[in-house]
mmCIF file with all atom_site columns, C-alpha atoms and ligand atoms in Angstrom:
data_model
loop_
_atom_site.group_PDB
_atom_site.id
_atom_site.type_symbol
_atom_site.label_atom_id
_atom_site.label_alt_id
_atom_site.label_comp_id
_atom_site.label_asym_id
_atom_site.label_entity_id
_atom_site.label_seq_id
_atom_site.pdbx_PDB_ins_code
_atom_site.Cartn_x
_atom_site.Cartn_y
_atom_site.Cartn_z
_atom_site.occupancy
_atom_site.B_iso_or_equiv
_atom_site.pdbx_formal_charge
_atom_site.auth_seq_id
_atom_site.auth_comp_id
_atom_site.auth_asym_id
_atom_site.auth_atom_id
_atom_site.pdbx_PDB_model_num
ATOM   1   C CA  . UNK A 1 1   ? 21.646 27.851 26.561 1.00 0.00 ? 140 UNK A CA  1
ATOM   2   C CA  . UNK A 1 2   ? 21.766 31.374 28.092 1.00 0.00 ? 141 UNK A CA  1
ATOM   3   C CA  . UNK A 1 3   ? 21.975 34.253 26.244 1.00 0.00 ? 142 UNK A CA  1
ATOM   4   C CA  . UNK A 1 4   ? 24.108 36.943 27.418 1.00 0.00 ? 143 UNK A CA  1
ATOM   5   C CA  . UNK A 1 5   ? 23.014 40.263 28.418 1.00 0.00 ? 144 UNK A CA  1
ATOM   6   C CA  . UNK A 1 6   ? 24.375 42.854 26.337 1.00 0.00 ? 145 UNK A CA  1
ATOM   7   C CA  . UNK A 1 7   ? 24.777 46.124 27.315 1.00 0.00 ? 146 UNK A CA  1
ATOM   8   C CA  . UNK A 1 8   ? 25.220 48.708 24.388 1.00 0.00 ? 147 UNK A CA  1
ATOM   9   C CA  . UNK A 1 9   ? 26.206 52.473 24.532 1.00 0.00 ? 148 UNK A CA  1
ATOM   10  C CA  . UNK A 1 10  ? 26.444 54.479 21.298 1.00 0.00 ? 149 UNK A CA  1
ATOM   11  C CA  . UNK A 1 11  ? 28.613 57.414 21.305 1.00 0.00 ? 150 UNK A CA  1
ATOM   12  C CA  . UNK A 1 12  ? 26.383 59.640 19.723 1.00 0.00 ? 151 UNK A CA  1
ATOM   13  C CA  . UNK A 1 13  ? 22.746 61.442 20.230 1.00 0.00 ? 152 UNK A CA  1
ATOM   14  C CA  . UNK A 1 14  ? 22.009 62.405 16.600 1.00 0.00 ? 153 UNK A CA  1
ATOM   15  C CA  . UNK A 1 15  ? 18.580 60.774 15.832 1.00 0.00 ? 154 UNK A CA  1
ATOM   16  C CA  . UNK A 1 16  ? 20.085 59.762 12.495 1.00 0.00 ? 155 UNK A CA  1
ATOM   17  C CA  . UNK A 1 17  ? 23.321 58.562 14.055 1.00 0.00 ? 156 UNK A CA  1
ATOM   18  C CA  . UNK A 1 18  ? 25.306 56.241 11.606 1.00 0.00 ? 157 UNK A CA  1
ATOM   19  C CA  . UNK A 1 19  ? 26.826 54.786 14.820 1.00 0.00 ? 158 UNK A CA  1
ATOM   20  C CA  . UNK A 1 20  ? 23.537 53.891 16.204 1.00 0.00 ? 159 UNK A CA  1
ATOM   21  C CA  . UNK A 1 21  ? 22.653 52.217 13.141 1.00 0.00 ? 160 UNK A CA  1
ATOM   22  C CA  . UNK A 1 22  ? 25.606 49.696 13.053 1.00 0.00 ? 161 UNK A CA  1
ATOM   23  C CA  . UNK A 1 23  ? 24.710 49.485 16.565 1.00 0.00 ? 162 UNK A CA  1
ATOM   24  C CA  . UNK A 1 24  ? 21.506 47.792 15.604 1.00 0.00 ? 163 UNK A CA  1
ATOM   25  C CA  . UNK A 1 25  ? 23.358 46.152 13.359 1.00 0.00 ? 164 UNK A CA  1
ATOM   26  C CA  . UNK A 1 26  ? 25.521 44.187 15.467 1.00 0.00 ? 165 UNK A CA  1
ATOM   27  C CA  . UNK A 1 27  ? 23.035 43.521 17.463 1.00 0.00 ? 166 UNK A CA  1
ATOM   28  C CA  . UNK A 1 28  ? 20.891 41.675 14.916 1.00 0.00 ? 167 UNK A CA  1
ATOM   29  C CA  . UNK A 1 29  ? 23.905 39.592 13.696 1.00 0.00 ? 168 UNK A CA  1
ATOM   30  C CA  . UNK A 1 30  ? 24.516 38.658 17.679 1.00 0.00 ? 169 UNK A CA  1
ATOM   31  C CA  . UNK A 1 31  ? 20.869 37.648 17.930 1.00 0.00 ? 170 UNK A CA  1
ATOM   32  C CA  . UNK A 1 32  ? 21.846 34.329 18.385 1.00 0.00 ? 171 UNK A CA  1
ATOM   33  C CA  . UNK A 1 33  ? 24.575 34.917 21.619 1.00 0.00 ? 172 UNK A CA  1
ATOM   34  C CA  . UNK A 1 34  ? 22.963 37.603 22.699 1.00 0.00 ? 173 UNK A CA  1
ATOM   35  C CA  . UNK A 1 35  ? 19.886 39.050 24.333 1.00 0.00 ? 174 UNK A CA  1
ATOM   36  C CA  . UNK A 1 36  ? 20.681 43.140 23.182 1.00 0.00 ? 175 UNK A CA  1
ATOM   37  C CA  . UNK A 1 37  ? 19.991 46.437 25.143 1.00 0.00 ? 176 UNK A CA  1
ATOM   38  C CA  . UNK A 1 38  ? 20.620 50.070 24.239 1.00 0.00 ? 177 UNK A CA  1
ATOM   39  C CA  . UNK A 1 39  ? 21.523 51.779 27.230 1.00 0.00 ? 178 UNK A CA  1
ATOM   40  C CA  . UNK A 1 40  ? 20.368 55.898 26.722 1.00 0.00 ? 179 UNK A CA  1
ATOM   41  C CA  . UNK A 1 41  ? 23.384 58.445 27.210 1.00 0.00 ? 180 UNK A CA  1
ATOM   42  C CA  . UNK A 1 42  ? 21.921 61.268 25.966 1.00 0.00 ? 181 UNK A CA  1
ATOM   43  C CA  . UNK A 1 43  ? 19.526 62.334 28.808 1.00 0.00 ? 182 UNK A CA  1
ATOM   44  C CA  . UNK A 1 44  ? 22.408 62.361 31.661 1.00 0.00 ? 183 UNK A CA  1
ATOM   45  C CA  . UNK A 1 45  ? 23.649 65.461 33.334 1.00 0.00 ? 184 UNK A CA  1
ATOM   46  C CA  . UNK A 1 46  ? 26.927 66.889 32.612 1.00 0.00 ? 185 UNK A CA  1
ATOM   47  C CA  . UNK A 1 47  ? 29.244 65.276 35.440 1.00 0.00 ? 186 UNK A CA  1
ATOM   48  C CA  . UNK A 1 48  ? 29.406 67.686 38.270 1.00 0.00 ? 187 UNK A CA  1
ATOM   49  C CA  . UNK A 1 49  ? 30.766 66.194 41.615 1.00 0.00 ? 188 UNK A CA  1
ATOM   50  C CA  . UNK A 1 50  ? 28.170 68.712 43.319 1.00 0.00 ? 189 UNK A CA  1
ATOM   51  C CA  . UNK A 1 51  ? 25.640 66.482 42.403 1.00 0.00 ? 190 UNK A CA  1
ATOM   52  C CA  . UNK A 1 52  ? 26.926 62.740 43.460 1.00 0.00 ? 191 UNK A CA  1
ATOM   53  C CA  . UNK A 1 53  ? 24.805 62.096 46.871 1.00 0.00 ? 192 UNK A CA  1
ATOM   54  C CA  . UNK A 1 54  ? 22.928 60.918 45.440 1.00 0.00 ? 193 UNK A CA  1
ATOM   55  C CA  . UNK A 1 55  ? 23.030 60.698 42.006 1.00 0.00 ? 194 UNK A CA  1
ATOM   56  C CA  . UNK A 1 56  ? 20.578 61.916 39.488 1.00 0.00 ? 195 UNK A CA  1
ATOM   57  C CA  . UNK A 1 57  ? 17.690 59.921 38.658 1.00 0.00 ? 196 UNK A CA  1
ATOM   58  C CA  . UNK A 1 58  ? 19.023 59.058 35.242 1.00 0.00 ? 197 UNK A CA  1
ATOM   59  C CA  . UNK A 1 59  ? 22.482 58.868 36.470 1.00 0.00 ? 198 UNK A CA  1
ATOM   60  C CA  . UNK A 1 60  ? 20.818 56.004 38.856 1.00 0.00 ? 199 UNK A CA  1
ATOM   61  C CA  . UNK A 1 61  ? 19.170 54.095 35.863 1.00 0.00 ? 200 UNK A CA  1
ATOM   62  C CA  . UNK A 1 62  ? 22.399 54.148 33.322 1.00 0.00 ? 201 UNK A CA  1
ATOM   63  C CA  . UNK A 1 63  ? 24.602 53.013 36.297 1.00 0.00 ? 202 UNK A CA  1
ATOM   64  C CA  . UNK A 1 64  ? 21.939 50.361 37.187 1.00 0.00 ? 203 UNK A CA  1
ATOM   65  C CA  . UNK A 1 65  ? 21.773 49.164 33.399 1.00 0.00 ? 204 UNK A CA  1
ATOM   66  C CA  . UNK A 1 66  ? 25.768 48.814 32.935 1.00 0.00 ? 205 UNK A CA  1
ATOM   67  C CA  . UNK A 1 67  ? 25.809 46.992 36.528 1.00 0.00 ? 206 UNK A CA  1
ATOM   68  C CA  . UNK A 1 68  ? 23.304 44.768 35.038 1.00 0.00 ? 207 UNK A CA  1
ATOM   69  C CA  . UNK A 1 69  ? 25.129 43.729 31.534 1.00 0.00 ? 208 UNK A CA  1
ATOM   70  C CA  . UNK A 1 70  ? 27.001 40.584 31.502 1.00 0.00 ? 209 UNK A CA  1
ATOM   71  C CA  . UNK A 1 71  ? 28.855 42.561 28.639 1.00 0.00 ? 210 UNK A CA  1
ATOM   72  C CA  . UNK A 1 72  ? 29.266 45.936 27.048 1.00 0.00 ? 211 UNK A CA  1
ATOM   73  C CA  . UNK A 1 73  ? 29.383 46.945 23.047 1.00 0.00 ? 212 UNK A CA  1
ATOM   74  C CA  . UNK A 1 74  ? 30.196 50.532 22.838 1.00 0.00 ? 213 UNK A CA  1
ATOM   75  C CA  . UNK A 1 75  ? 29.859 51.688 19.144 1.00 0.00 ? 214 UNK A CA  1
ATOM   76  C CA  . UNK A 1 76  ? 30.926 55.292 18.427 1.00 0.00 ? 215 UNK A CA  1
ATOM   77  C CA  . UNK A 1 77  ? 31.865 57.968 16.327 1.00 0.00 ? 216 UNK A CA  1
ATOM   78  C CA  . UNK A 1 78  ? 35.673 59.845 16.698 1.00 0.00 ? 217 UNK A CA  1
ATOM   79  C CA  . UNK A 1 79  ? 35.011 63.531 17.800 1.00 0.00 ? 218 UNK A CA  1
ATOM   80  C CA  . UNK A 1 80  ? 38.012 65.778 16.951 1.00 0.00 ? 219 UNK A CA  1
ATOM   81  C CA  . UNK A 1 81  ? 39.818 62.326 16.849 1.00 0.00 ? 220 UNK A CA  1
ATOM   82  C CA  . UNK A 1 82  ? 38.755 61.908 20.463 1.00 0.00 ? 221 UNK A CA  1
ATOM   83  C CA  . UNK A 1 83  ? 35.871 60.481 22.338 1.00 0.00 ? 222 UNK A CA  1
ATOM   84  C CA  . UNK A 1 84  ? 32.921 62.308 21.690 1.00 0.00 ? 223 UNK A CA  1
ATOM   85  C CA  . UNK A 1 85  ? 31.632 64.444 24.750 1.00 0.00 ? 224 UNK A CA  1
ATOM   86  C CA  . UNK A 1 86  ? 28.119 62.850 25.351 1.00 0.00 ? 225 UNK A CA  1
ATOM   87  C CA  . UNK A 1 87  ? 30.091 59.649 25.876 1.00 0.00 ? 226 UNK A CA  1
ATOM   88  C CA  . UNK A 1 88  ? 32.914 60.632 28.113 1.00 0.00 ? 227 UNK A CA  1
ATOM   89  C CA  . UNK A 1 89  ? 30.143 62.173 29.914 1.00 0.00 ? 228 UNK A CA  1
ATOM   90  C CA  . UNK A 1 90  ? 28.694 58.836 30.338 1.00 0.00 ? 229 UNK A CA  1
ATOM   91  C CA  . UNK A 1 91  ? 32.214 56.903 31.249 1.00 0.00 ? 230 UNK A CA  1
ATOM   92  C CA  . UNK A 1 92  ? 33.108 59.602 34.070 1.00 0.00 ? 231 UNK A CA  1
ATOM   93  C CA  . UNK A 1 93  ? 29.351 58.936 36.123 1.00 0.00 ? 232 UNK A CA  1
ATOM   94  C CA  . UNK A 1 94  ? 29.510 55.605 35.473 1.00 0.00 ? 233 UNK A CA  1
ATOM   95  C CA  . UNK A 1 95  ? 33.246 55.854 37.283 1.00 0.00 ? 234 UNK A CA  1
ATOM   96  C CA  . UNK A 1 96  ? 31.425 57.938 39.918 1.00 0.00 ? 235 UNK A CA  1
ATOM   97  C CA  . UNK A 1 97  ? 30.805 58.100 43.241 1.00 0.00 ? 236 UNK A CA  1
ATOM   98  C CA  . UNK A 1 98  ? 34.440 57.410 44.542 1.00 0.00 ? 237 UNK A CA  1
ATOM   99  C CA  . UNK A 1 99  ? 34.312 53.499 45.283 1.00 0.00 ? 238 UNK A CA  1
ATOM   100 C CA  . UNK A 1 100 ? 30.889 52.641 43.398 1.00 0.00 ? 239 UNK A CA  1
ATOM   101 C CA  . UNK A 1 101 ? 32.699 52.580 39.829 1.00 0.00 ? 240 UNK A CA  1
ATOM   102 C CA  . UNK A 1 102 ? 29.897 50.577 37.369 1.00 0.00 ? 241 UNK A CA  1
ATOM   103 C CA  . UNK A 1 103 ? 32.345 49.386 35.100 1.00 0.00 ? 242 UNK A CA  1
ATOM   104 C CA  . UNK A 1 104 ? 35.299 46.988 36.479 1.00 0.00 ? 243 UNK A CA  1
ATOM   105 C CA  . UNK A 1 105 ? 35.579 43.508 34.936 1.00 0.00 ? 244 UNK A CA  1
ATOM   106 C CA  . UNK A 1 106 ? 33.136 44.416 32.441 1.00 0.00 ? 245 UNK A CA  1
ATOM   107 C CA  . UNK A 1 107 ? 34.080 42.327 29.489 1.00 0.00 ? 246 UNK A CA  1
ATOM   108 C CA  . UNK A 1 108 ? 34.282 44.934 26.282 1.00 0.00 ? 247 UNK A CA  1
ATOM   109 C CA  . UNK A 1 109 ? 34.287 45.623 22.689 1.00 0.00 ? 248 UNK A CA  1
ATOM   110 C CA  . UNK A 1 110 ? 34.971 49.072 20.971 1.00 0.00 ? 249 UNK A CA  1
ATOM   111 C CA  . UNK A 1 111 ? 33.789 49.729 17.273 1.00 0.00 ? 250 UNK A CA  1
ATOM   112 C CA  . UNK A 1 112 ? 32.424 52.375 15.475 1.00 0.00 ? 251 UNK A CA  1
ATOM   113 C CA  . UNK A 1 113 ? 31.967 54.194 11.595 1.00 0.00 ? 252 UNK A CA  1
ATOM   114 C CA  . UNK A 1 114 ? 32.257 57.156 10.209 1.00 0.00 ? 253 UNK A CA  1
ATOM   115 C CA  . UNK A 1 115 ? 32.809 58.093 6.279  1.00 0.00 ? 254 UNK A CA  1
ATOM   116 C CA  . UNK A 1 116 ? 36.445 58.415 6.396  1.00 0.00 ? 255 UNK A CA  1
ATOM   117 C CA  . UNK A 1 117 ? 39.003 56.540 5.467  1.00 0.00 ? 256 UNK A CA  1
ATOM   118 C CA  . UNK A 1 118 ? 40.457 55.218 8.556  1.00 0.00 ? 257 UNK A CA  1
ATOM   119 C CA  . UNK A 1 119 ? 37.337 55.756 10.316 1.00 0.00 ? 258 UNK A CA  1
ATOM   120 C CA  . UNK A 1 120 ? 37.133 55.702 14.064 1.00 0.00 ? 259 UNK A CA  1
ATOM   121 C CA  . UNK A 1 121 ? 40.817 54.788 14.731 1.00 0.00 ? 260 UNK A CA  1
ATOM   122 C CA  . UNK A 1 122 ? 41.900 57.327 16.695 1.00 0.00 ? 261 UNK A CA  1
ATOM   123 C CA  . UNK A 1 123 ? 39.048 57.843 19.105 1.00 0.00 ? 262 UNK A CA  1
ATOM   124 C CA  . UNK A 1 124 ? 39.107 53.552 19.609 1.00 0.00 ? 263 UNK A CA  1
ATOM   125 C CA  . UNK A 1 125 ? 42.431 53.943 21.181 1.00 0.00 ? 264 UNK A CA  1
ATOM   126 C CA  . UNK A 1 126 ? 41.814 56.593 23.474 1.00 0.00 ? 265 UNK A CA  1
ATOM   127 C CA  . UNK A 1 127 ? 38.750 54.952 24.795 1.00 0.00 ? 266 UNK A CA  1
ATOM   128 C CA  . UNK A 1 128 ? 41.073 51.837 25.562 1.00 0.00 ? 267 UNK A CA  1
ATOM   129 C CA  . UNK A 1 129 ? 43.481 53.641 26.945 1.00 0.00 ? 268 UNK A CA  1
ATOM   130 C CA  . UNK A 1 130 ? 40.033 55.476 29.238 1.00 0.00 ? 269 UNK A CA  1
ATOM   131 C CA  . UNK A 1 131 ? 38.245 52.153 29.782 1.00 0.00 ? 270 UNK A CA  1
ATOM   132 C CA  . UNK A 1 132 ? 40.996 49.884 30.313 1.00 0.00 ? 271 UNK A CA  1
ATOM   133 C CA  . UNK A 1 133 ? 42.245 52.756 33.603 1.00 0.00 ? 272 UNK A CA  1
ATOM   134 C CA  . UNK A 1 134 ? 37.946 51.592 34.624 1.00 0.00 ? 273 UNK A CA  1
ATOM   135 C CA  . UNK A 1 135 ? 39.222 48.297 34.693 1.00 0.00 ? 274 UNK A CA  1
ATOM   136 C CA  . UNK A 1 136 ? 36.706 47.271 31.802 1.00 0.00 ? 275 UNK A CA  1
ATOM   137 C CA  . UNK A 1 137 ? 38.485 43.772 30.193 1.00 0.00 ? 276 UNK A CA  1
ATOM   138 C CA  . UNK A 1 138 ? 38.918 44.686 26.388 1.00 0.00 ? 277 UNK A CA  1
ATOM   139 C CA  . UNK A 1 139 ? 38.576 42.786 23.347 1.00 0.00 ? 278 UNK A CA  1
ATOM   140 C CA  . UNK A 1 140 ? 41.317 42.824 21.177 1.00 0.00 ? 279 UNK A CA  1
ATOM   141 C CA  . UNK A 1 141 ? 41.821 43.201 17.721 1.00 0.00 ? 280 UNK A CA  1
ATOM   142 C CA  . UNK A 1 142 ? 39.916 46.439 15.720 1.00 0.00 ? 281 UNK A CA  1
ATOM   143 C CA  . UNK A 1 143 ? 37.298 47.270 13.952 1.00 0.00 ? 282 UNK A CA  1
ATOM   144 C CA  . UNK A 1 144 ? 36.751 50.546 12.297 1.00 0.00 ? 283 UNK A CA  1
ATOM   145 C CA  . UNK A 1 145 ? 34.090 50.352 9.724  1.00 0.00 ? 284 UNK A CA  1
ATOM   146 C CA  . UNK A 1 146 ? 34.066 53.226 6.852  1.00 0.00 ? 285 UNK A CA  1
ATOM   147 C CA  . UNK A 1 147 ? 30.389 53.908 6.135  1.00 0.00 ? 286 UNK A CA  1
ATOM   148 C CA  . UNK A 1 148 ? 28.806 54.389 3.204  1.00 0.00 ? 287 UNK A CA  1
ATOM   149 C CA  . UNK A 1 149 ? 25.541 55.078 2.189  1.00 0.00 ? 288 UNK A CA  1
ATOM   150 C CA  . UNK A 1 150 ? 22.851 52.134 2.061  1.00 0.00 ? 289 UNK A CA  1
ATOM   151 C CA  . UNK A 1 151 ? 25.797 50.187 4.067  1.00 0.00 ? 290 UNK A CA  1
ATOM   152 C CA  . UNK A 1 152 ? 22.738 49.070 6.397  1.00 0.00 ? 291 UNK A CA  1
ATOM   153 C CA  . UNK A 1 153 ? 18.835 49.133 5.771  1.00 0.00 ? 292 UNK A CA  1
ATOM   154 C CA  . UNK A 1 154 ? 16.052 50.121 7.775  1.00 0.00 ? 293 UNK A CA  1
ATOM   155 C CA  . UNK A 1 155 ? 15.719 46.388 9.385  1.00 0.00 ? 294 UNK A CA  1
ATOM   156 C CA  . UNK A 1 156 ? 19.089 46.912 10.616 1.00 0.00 ? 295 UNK A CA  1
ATOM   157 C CA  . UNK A 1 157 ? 20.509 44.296 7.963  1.00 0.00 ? 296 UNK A CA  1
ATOM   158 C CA  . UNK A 1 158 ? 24.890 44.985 6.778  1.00 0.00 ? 297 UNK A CA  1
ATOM   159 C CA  . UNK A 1 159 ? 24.293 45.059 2.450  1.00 0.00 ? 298 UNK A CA  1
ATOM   160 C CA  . UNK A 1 160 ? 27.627 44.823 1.765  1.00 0.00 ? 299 UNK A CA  1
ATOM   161 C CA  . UNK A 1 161 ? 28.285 41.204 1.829  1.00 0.00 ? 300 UNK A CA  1
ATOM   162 C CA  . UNK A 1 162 ? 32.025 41.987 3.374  1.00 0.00 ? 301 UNK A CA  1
ATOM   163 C CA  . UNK A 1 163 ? 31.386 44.027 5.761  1.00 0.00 ? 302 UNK A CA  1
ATOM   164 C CA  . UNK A 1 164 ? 28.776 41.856 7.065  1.00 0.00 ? 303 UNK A CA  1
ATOM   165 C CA  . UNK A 1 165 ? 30.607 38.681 7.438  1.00 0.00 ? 304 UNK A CA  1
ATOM   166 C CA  . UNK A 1 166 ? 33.743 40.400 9.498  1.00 0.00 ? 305 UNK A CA  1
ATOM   167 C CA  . UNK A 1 167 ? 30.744 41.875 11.492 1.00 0.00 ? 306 UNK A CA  1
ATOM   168 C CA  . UNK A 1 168 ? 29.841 38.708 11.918 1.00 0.00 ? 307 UNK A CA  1
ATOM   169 C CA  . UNK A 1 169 ? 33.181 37.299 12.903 1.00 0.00 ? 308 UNK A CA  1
ATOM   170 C CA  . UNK A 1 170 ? 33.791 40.083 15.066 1.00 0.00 ? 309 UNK A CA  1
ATOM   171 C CA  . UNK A 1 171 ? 30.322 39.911 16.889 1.00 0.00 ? 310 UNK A CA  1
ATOM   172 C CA  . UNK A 1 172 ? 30.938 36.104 17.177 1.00 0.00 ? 311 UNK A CA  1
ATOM   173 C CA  . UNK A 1 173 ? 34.499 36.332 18.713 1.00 0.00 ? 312 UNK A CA  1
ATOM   174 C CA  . UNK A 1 174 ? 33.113 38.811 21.011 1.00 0.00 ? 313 UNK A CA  1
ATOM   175 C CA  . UNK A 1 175 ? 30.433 36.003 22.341 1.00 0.00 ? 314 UNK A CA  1
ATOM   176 C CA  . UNK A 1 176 ? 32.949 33.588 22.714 1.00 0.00 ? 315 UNK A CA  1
ATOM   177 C CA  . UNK A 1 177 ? 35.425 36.382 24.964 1.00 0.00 ? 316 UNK A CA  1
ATOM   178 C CA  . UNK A 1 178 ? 32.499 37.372 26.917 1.00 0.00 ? 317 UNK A CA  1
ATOM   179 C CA  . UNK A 1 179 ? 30.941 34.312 27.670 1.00 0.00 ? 318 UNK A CA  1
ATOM   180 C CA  . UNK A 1 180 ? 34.600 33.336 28.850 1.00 0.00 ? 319 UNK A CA  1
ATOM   181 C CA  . UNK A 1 181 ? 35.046 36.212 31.411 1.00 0.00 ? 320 UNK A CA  1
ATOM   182 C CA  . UNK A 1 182 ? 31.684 36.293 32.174 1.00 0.00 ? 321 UNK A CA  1
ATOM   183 C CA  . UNK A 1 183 ? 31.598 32.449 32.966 1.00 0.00 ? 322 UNK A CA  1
ATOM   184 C CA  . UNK A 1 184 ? 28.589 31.436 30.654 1.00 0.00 ? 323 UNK A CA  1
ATOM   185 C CA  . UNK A 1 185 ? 28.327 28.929 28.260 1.00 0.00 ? 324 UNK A CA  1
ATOM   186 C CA  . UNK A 1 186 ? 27.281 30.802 25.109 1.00 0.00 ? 325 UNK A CA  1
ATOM   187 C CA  . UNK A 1 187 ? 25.708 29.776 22.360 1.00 0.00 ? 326 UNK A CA  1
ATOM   188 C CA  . UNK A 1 188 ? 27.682 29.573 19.000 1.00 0.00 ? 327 UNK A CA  1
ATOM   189 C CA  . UNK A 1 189 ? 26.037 31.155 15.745 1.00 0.00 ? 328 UNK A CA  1
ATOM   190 C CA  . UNK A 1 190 ? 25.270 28.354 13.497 1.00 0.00 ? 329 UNK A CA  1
ATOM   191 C CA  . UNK A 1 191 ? 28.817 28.003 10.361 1.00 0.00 ? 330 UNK A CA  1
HETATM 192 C C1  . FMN B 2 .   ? 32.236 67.813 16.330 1.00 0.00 ? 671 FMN B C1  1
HETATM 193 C C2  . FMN B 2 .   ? 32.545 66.775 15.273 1.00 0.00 ? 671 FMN B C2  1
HETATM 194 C C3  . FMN B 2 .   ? 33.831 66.286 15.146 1.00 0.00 ? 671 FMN B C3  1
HETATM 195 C C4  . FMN B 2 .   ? 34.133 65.284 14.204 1.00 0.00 ? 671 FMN B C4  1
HETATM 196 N N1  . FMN B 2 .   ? 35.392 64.747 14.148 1.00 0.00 ? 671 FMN B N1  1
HETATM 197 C C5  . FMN B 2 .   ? 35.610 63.651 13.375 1.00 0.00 ? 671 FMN B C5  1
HETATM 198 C C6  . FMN B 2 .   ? 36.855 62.950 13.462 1.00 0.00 ? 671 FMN B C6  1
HETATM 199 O O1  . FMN B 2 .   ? 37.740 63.295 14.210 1.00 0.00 ? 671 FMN B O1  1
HETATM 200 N N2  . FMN B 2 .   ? 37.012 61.830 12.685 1.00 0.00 ? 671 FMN B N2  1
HETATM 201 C C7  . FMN B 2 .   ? 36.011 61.392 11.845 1.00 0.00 ? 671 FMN B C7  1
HETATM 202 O O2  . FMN B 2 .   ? 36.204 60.373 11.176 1.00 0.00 ? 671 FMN B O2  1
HETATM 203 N N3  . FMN B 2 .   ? 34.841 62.050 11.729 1.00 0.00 ? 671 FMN B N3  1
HETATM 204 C C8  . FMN B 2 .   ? 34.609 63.159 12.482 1.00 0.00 ? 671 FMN B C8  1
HETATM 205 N N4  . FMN B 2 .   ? 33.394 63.806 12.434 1.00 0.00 ? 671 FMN B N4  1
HETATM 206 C C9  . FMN B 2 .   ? 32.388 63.369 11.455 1.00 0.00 ? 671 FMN B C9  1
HETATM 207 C C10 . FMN B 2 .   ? 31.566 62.231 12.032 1.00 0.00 ? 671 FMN B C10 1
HETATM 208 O O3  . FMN B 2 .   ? 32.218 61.025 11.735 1.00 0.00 ? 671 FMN B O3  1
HETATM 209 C C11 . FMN B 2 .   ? 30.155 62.225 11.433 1.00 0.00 ? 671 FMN B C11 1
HETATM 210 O O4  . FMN B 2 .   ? 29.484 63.389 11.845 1.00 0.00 ? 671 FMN B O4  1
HETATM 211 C C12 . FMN B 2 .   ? 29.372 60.981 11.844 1.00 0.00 ? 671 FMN B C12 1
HETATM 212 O O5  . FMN B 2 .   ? 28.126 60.991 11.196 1.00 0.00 ? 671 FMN B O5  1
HETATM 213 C C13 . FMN B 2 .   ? 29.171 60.944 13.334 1.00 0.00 ? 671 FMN B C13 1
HETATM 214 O O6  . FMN B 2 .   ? 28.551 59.737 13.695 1.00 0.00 ? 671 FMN B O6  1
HETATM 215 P P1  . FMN B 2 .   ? 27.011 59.674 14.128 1.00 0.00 ? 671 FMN B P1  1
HETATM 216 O O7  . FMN B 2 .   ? 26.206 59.833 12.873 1.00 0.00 ? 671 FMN B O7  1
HETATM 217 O O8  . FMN B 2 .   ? 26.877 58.323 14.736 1.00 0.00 ? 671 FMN B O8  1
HETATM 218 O O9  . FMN B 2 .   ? 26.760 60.796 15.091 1.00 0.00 ? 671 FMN B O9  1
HETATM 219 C C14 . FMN B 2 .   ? 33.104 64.822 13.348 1.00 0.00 ? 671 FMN B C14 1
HETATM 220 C C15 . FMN B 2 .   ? 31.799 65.337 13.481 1.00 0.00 ? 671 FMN B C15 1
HETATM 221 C C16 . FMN B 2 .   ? 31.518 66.296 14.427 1.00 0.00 ? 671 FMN B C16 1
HETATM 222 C C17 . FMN B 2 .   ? 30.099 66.803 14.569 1.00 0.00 ? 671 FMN B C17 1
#
């Protein structure tokens, strides 16, 4: 059965980035549904609208990768309890030029960690409230994941047996909505 392309944009450019790690993460527990891709953010230009025709080079290769997903993870950390600059970056060219918009019907999930409390609330409901305007079809339900340290290891495995099985759960209801709007059959990770 097909595996689903999975497109996957993490909110953050720090080479140690806790959100890139759960990232990897998901991605490893997905294995099964889906075939995983990080898509770079970090090397875009800040959006100018002086520079849309024609695009940057990069600008060319993130829009081509997001047109290419069947489905998007974005996994990020809350920035002044807001969306962190490198990835609104990101969302506005991808919106850009006027009437070649990379994102609509783009089935979705938003996550992401950080090591407070209630975590990356705040900055998951402003990017619904941003990616549902791109016409991006979101998951529902939430997922804000307070990290700690030695939550994952190097091989990308979750070593808290909680937080690993709703990762799981949320990763496989994710397949199931995605393979839905994206009209694939999807494998189902084995009970
Ligand atoms: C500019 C800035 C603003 C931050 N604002 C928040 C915040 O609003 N909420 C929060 O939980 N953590 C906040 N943090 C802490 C981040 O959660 C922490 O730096 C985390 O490691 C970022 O994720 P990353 O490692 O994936 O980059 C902020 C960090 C920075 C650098």
């Amino acid at each position: 059965m097909a595996k689903l392309k999975l497109g996957v944009i993490v909110g953050s450019n720090r080479k140690e980035s806790i959100n890139r790690k759960l990232a990897l993460a998901l991605a490893k527990l997905g294995a099964g549904q889906f075939e995983a891709k990080l898509i770079q953010i970090d090397d875009l230009p800040i959006y100018n609208q002086d520079f849309e025709q024609p695009v940057p080079a990069p600008v060319a290769r993130f829009k081509a990768e997001v047109e290419g997903s069947d489905a998007l993870l974005v996994v990020t950390p809350e920035h002044g309890r807001s969306i962190p600059a490198v990835l609104k970056n990101a969302i506005d060219w991808g919106a850009r030029p006027w009437g070649k918009t990379s994102w609509p019907d783009k089935p979705a999930a938003v996550t992401g960690t950080s090591g407070g409390t209630i975590s990356t609330a705040v900055v998951q409901q402003h990017l619904r409230a941003v990616l549902g305007d791109q016409g991006l079809h979101l998951m529902g339900g939430e997922a804000y994941i307070q990290f700690k340290p030695e939550l994952i290891d190097a091989d990308h495995n979750v070593t808290d047996e909680s937080v690993r099985g709703f990762l799981q759960a949320f990763i496989d209801k994710f397949s199931a909505f995605a393979g839905k709007l994206a009209g694939k059959q999807v494998q189902q990770a084995a009970a």
